[in-house]
Coordinates of C-alpha atoms and ligand atoms in Angstrom, one line a residue:
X25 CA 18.2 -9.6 19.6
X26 CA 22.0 -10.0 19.5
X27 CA 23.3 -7.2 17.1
X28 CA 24.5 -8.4 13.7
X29 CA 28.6 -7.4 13.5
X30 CA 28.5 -4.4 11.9
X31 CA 25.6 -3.3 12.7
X32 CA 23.5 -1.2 15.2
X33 CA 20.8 -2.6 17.4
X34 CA 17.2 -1.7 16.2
X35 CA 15.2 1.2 18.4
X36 CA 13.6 -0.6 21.4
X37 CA 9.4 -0.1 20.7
X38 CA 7.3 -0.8 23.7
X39 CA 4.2 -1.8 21.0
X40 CA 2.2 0.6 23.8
X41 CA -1.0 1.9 22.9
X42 CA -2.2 5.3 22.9
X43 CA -5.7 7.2 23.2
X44 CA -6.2 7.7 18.8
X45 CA -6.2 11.5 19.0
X46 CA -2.9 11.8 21.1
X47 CA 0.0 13.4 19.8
X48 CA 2.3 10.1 19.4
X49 CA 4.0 9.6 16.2
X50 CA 5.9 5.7 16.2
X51 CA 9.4 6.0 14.3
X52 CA 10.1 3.6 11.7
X53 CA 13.9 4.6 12.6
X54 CA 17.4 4.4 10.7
X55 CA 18.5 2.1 13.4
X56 CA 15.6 -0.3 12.7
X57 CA 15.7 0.0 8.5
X58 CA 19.6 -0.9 9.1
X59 CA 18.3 -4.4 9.7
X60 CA 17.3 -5.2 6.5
X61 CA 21.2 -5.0 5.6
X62 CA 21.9 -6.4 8.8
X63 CA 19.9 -9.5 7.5
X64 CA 20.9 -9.8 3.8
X65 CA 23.3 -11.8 3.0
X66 CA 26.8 -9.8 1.8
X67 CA 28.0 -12.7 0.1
X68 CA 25.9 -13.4 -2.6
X69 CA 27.0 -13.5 -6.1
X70 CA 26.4 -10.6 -7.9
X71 CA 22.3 -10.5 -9.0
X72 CA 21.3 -13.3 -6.8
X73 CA 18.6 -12.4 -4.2
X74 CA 20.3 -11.4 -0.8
X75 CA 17.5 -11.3 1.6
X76 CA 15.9 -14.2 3.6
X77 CA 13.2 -16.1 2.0
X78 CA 11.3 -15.7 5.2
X79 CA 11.0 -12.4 3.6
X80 CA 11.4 -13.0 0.1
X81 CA 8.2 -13.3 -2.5
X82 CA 8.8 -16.5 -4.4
X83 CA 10.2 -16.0 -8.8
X84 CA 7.1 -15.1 -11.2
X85 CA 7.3 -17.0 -14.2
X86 CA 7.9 -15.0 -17.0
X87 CA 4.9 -16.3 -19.0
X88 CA 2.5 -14.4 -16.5
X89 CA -1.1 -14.5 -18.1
X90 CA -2.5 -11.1 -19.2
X91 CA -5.7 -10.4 -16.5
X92 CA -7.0 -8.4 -19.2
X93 CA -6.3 -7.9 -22.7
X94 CA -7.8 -4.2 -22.9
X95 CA -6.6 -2.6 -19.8
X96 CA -3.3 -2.6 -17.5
X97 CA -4.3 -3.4 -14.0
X98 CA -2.3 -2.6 -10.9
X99 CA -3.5 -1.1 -7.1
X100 CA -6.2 -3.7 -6.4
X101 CA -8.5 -4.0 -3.5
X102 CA -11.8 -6.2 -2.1
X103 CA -14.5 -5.5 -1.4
X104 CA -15.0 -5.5 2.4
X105 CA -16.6 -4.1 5.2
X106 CA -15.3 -2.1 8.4
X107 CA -13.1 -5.3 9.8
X108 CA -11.4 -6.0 6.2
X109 CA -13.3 -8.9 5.6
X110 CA -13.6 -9.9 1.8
X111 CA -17.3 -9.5 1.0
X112 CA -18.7 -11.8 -1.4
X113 CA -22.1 -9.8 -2.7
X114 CA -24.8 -12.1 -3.8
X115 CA -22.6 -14.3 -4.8
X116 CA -19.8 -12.7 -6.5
X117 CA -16.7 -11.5 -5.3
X118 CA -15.6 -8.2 -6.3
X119 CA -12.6 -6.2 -7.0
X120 CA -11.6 -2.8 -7.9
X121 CA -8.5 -1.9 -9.3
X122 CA -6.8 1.1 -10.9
X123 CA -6.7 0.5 -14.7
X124 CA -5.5 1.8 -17.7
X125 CA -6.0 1.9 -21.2
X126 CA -3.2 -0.4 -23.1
X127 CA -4.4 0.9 -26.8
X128 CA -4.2 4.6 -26.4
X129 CA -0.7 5.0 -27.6
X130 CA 1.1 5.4 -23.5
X131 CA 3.5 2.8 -22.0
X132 CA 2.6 1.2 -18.5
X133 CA 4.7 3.8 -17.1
X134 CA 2.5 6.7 -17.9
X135 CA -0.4 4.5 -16.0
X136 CA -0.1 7.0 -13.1
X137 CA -1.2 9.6 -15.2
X138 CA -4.4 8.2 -17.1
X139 CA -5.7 5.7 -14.1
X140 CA -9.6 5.1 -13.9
X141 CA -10.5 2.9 -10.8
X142 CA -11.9 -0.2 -12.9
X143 CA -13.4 -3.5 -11.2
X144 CA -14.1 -7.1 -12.0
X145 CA -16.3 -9.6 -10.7
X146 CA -15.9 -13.3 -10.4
X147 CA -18.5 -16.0 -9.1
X148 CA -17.8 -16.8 -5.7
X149 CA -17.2 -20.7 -5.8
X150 CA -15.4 -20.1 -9.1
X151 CA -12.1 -21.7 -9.3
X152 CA -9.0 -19.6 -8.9
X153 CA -6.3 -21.6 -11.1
X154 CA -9.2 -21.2 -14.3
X155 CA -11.8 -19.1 -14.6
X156 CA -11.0 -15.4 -15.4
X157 CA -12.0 -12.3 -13.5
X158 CA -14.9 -10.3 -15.9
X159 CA -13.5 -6.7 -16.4
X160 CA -16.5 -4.7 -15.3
X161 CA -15.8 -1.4 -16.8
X162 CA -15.1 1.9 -15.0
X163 CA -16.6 2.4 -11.8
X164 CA -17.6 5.9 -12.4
X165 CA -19.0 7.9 -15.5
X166 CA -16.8 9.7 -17.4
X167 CA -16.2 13.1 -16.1
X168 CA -17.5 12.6 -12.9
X169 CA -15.1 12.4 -9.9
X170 CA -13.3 14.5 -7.8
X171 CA -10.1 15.6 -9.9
X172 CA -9.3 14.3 -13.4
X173 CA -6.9 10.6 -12.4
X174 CA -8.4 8.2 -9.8
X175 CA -5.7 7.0 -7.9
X176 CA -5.9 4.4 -5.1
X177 CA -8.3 3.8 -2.4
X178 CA -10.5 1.3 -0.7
X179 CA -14.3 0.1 -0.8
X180 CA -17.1 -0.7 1.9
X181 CA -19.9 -2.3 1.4
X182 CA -22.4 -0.1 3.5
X183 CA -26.3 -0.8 5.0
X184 CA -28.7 -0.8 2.1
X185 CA -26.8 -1.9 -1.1
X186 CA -24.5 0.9 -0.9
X187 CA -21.0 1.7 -1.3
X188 CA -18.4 3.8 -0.4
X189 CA -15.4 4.0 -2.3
X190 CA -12.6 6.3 -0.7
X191 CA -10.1 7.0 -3.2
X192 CA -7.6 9.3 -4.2
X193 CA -8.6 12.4 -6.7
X194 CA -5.4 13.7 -8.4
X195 CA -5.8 16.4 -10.7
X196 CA -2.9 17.1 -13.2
X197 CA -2.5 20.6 -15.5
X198 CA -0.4 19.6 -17.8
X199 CA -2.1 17.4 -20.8
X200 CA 1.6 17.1 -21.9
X201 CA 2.8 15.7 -18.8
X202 CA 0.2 13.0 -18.9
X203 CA 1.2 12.1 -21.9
X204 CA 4.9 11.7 -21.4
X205 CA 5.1 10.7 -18.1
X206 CA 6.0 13.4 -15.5
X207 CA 8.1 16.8 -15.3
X208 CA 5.2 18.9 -15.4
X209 CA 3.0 21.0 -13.4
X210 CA 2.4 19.4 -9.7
X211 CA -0.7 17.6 -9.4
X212 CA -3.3 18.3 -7.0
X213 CA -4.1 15.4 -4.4
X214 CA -7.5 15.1 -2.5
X215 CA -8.9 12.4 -0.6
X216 CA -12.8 12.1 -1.9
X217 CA -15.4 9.2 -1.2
X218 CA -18.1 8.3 -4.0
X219 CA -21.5 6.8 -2.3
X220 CA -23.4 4.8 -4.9
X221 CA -25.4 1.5 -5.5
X222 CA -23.9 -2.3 -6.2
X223 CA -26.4 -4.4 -7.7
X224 CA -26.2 -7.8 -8.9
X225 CA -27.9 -10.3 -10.8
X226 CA -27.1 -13.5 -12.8
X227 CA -25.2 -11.9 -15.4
X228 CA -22.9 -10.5 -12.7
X229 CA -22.1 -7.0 -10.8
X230 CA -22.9 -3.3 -11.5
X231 CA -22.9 -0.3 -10.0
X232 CA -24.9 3.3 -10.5
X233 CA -25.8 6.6 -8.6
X234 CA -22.3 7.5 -7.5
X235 CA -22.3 11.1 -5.6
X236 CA -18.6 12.6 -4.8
X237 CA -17.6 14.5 -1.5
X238 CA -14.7 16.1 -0.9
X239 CA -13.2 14.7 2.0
X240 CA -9.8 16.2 3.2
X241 CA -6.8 17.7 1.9
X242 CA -3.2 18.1 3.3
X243 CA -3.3 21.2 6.0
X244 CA 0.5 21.9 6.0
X245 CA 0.6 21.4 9.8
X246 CA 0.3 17.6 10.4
X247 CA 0.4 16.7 6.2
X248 CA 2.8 18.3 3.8
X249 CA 0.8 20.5 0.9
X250 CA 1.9 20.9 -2.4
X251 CA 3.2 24.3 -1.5
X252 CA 5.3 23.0 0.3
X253 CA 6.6 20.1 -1.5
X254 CA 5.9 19.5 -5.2
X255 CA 6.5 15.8 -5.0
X256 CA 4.1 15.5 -1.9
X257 CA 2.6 12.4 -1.1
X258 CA -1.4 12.5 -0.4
X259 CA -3.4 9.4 -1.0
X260 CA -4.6 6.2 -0.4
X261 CA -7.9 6.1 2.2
X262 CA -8.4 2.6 3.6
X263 CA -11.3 3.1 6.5
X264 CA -11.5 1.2 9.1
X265 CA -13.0 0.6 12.9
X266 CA -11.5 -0.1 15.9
X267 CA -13.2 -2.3 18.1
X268 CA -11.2 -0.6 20.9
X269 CA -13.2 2.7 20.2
X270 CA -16.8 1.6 19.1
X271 CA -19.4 3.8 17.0
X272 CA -15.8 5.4 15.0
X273 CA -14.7 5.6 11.7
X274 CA -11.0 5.9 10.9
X275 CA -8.9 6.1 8.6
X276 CA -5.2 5.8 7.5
X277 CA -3.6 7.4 4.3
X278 CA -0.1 7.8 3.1
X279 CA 1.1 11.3 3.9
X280 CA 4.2 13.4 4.0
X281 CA 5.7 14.9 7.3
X282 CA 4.7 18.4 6.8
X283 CA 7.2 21.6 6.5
X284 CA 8.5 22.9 3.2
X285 CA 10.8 20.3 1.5
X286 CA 14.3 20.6 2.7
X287 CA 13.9 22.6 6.2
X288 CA 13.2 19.2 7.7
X289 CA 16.0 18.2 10.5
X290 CA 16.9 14.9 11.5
X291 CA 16.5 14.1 15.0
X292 CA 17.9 11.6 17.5
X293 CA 14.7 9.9 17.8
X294 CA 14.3 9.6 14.0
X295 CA 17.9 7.8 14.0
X296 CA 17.1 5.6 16.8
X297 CA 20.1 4.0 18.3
X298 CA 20.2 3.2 21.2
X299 CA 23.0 5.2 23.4
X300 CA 26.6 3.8 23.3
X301 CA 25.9 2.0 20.3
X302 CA 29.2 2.0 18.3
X303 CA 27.5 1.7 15.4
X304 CA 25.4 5.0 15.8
X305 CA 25.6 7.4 13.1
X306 CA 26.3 11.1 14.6
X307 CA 22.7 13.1 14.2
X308 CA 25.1 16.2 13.5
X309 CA 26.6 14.4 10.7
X310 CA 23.4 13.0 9.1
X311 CA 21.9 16.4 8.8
X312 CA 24.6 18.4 7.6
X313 CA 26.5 15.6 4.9
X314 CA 23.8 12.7 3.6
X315 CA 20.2 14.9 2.3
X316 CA 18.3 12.2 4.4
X317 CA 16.0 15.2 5.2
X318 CA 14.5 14.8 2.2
X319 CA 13.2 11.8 3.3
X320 CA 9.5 11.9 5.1
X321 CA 6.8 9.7 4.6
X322 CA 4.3 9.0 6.8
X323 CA 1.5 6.9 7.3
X324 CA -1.8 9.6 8.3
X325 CA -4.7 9.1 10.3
X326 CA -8.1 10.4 10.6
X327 CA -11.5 10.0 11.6
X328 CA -14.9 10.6 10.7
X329 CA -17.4 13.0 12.7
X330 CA -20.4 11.9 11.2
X331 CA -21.8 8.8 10.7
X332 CA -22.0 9.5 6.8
X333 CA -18.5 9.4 6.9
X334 CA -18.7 13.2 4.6
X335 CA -16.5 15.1 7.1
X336 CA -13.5 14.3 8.5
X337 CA -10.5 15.7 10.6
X338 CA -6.9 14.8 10.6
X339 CA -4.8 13.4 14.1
X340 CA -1.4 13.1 13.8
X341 CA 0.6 10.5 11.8
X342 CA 0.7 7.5 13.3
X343 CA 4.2 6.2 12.0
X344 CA 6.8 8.5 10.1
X345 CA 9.9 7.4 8.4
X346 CA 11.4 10.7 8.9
X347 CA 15.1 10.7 7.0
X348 CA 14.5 6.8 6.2
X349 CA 12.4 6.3 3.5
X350 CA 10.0 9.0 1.7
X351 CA 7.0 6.8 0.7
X352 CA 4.7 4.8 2.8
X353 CA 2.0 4.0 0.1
X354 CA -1.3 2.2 0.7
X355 CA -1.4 1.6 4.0
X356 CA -3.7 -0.7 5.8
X357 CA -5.0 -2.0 9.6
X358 CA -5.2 -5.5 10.2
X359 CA -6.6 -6.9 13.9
X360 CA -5.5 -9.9 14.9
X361 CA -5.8 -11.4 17.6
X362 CA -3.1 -13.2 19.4
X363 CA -3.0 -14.9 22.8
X364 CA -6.3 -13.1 23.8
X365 CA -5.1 -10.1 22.9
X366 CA -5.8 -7.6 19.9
X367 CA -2.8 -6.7 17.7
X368 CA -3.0 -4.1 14.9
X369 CA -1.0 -4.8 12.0
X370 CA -0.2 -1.5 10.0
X371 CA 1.4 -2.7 6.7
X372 CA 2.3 -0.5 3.5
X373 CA 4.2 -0.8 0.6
X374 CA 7.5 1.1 -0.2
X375 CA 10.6 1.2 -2.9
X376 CA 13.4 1.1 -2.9
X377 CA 14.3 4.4 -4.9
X378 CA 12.4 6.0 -2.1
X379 CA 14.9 5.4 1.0
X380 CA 16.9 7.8 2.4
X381 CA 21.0 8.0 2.1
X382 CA 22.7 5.3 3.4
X383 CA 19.4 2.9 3.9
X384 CA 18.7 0.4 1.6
X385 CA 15.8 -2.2 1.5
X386 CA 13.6 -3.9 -1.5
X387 CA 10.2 -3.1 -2.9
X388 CA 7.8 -4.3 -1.5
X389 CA 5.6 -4.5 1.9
X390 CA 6.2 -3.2 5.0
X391 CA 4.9 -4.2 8.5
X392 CA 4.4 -2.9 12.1
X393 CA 2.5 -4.1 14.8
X394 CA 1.4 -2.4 18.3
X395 CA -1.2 -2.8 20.9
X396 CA -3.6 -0.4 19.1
X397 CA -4.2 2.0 16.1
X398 CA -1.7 4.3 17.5
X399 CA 1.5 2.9 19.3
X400 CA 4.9 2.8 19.8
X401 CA 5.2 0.2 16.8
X402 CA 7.4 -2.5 16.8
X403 CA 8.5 -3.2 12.6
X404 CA 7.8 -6.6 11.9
X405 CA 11.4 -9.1 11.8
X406 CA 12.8 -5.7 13.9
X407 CA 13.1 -4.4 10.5
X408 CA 9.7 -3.5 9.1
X409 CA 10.4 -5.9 6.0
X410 CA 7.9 -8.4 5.5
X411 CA 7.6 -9.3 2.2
X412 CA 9.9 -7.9 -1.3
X413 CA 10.7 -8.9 -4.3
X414 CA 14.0 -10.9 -4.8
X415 CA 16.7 -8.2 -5.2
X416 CA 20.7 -8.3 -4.6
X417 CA 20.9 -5.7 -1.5
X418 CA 24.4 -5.4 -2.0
X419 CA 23.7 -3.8 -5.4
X420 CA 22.8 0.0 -5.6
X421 CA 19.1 0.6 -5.4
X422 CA 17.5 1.4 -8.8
X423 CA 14.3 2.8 -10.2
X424 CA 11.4 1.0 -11.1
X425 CA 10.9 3.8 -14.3
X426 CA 14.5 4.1 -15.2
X427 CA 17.5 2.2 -16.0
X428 CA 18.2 -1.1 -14.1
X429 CA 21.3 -1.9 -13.5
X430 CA 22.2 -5.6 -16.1
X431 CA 23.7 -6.9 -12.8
X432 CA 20.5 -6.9 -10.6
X433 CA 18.3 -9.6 -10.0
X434 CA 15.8 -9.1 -12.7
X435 CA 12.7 -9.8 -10.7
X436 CA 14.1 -6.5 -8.4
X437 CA 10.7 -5.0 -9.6
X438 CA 8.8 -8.1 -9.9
X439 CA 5.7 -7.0 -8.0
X440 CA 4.7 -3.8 -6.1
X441 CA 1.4 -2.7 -4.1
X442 CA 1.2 -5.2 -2.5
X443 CA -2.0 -5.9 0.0
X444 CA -2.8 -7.9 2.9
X445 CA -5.8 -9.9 2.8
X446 CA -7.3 -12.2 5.5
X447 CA -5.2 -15.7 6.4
X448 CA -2.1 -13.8 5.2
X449 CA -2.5 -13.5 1.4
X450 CA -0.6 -11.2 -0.2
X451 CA -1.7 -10.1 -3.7
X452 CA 0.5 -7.7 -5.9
X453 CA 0.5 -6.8 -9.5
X454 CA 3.1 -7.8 -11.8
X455 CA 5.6 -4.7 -12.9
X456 CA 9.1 -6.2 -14.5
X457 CA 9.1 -9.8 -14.7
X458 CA 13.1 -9.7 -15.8
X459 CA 12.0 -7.6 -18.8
X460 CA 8.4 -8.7 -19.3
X461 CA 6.4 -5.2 -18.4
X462 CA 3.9 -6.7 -16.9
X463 CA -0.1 -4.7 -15.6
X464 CA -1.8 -7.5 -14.5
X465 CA -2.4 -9.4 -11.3
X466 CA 0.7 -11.4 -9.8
X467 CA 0.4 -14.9 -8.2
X468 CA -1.3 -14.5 -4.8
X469 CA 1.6 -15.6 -2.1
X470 CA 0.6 -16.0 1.8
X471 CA 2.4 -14.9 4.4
X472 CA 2.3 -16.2 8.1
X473 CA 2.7 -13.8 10.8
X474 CA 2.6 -13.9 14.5
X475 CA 4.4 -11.8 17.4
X476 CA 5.8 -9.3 15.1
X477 CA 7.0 -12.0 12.8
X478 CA 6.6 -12.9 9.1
X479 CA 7.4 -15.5 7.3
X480 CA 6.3 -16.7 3.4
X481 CA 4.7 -20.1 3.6
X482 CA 6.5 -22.1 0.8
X483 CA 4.2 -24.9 1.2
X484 CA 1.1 -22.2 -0.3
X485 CA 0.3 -23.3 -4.1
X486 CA 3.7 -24.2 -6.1
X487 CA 6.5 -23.3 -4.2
X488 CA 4.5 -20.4 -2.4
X489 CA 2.9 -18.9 -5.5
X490 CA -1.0 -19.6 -5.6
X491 CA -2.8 -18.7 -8.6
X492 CA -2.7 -15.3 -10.1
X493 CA -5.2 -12.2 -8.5
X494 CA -6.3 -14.7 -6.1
X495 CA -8.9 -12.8 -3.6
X496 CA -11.1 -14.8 -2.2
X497 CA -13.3 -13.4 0.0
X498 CA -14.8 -14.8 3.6
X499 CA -18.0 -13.3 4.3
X500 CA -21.1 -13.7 2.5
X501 CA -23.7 -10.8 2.1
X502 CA -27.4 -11.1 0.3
X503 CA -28.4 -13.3 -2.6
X504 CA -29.6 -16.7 -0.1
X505 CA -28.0 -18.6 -2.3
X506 CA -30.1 -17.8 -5.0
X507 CA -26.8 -16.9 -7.5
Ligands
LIG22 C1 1.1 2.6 -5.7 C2 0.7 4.0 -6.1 C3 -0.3 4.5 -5.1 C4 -1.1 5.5 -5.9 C5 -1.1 4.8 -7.3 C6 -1.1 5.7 -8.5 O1 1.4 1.7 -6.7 O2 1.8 4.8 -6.2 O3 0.3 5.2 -4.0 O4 -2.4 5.7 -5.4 O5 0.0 3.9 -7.3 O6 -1.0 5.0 -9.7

């Protein structure tokens, strides 16, 4: 592409795959996250949206419906099997969600520290626009998983009725810091898997006989430990296969790069220009006057050694964001196939309190695509943006938890956690609706992508919002249409 004035060219990515184990870490670099300024637009009035609505999510109302009246809902996932299709089981499709309690006396901003994975069934040929999702309780018994908080994960359907559900055990210390929000002792963070039983009859879907493993927790070498870095990132298991390595299991997580917090040095690579570019920042410069070290997200890979799927080992990440952005949260593959060929899709979700000095960019999803699980990755629109909430970019970035600035566009936090279904849905929940707190599912957009590039389809639902938690799923399992 032809630089913007003002701007550096992105990092040329060859999209080149390599063997899964080898020791290749893509670079979501400075030099690409500078496109997302190098495509806003600097003349915006003051709390407009700056960005392109190729890569803007269309306004939530303000009168968003409440999913449920009981519980906040946010992370959300299908059901599916190995290839991310959207199982519908018997008849029903079926979603799990973290939840919280909205009576016990906590704002939505202390979800993080009380979340229960919950779920919710719907009949399969139900219709979206009316007919609520039925809250089916916690997944598992009190007491009973790995850690004390379930945070997110992803679910299989499995041979035989069974499921697994990878998730995310977190274990706080500090009974005050749950209740107030933070501050406190550092959480533990493990990735665990519960294997259990769906059932389902007319009355809808349940679920029993849920035994935890351990599954794998941050070495220090490849994944940053707590030791190292209190406000490490560890979480998120979405499994996967790879049709390019039949007979595997892998999966991708959101990590940290690992080292103890602070010794981390910026390097050329990490920047990314491309040499001669006169807008290059020094590498010297960046490490000794910006604290983009701090930076260091990563998106983790591993795979299983049994069939099982109870024991696992780590390869190296297969994207880091090293002294761009520290969190790469929920991250997920998506094949597609284009022209013949296979392309893997790696989106996650980021903030925009989470960048690095100097970087700025939205909340909302990210996307990379490459020739195969791990590759030199390409960011989708050259600068990884693919979808974010409408937010003035000339505006300094604020937090989602703390105090916004009156100027901003007040849908800036609109949506988060967003997650990429099949055909290019995209659902979200609702956070800030200009004021309105939200914990429930947001209006399911679609997005169109193709050749590394994305682009919301306006002409999906009203104006590019469908109806609200829409997840519709695309492969039937059991039931011969007896339900
Ligand atoms: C994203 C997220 C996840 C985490 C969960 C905790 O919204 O931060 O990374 O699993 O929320 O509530």
């Amino acid at each position: 592409p032809a630089p913007t004035p003002g701007f550096p060219l992105p990092t040329v990515h060859t999209q080149q795959a390599f063997d899964p184990a080898a020791n290749f870490t893509s670079k979501w670099t400075r030099a690409d996250a500078k496109q997302i300024m190098a495509q806003s637009n600097p003349n915006v009035t003051a709390g407009q949206n700056s960005m392109s609505p190729n890569v803007t999510m269309p306004e939530i109302p303000k009168d968003f419906p409440a999913m449920n009246d009981d519980v906040w809902v946010w992370d959300t996932w299908s059901l599916t099997d190995q290839n991310a299709n959207q199982i519908s089981y018997k008849g029903w499709d079926v979603i799990f969600s973290l939840v919280a309690d909205r009576h016990a006396g906590y704002g939505f901003d202390q979800r993080h520290w009380n979340a229960r994975i919950g779920y919710f069934f719907r009949k399969t040929n139900a219709d979206p626009a009316k007919d609520k999702w039925n809250y089916g309780g916690h997944l598992f018994l009190d007491n009973t998983s790995i850690g004390n908080t379930e945070w997110s994960g992803s679910t299989r359907l499995m041979q035989g009725d069974h499921v697994n559900v990878f998730y995310t055990a977190t274990t706080f210390y500090d009974r005050a810091e749950r209740n107030a929000g933070g501050g406190g002792i550092a959480p533990d963070a493990v990735i665990a898997k519960a294997l259990g039983n769906i059932h389902a009859d007319q009355n809808g879907v349940t679920f029993d006989g849920f035994q935890h493993t351990k599954l794998l927790e941050p070495d220090g070498k490849l994944y940053q430990t707590k030791a190292q870095n209190a406000g490490f990132a560890f979480r998120d298991p979405y499994t996967f296969e790879d049709p390019a390595h039949p007979g595997q299991t892998f999966m991708v997580f959101e990590g940290n790069t690992a080292g103890n917090r602070g010794s981390y040095k910026c390097t050329d690579a990490d920047l990314g220009y491309q040499a001669g570019d006169p807008h290059a920042e020094n590498t010297n410069t960046v490490n000794t006057t910006t604290g983009s070290w701090f930076q260091t997200a990563s998106v983790g890979l591993a795979v299983a050694d049994n069939k099982d799927l109870t024991q696992w080992h780590f390869l190296p990440p297969i994207l880091s964001a090293n002294c761009v952005n520290d969190q790469t949260e929920r991250p997920q593959i998506f094949i597609q196939n284009e022209n013949g060929k296979n392309k893997y899709y790696l989106f996650t979700i980021s903030h925009q309190f989470t960048y690095a000095d100097g970087m700025r960019g939205p909340d909302g999803v990210y996307g990379f695509v490459g020739n195969g699980v791990r590759s030199d990755f390409q960011p989708v629109n050259n600068s990884g943006l693919a979808l974010g909430s409408p937010t003035d970019l000339n505006l300094p970035a604020n937090n989602p938890s703390g105090t916004q600035s009156a100027q901003q566009n007040g849908r800036q936090f609109q949506a988060y956690s967003h997650y990429v279904q099949p055909g290019g849905l995209v659902q979200s929940f609702i956070d800030n609706v200009d004021g309105v707190r939200g914990g429930s599912l947001s209006p399911t957009v679609k997005i169109n992508f193709a050749g590394g590039v994305t682009q919301v389809d306006r002409s999906f639902g009203k104006n590019g919002l469908g109806p609200f938690g829409y997840l519709p799923t695309n492969v039937r399992v059991g039931g011969e249409g007896l339900y």
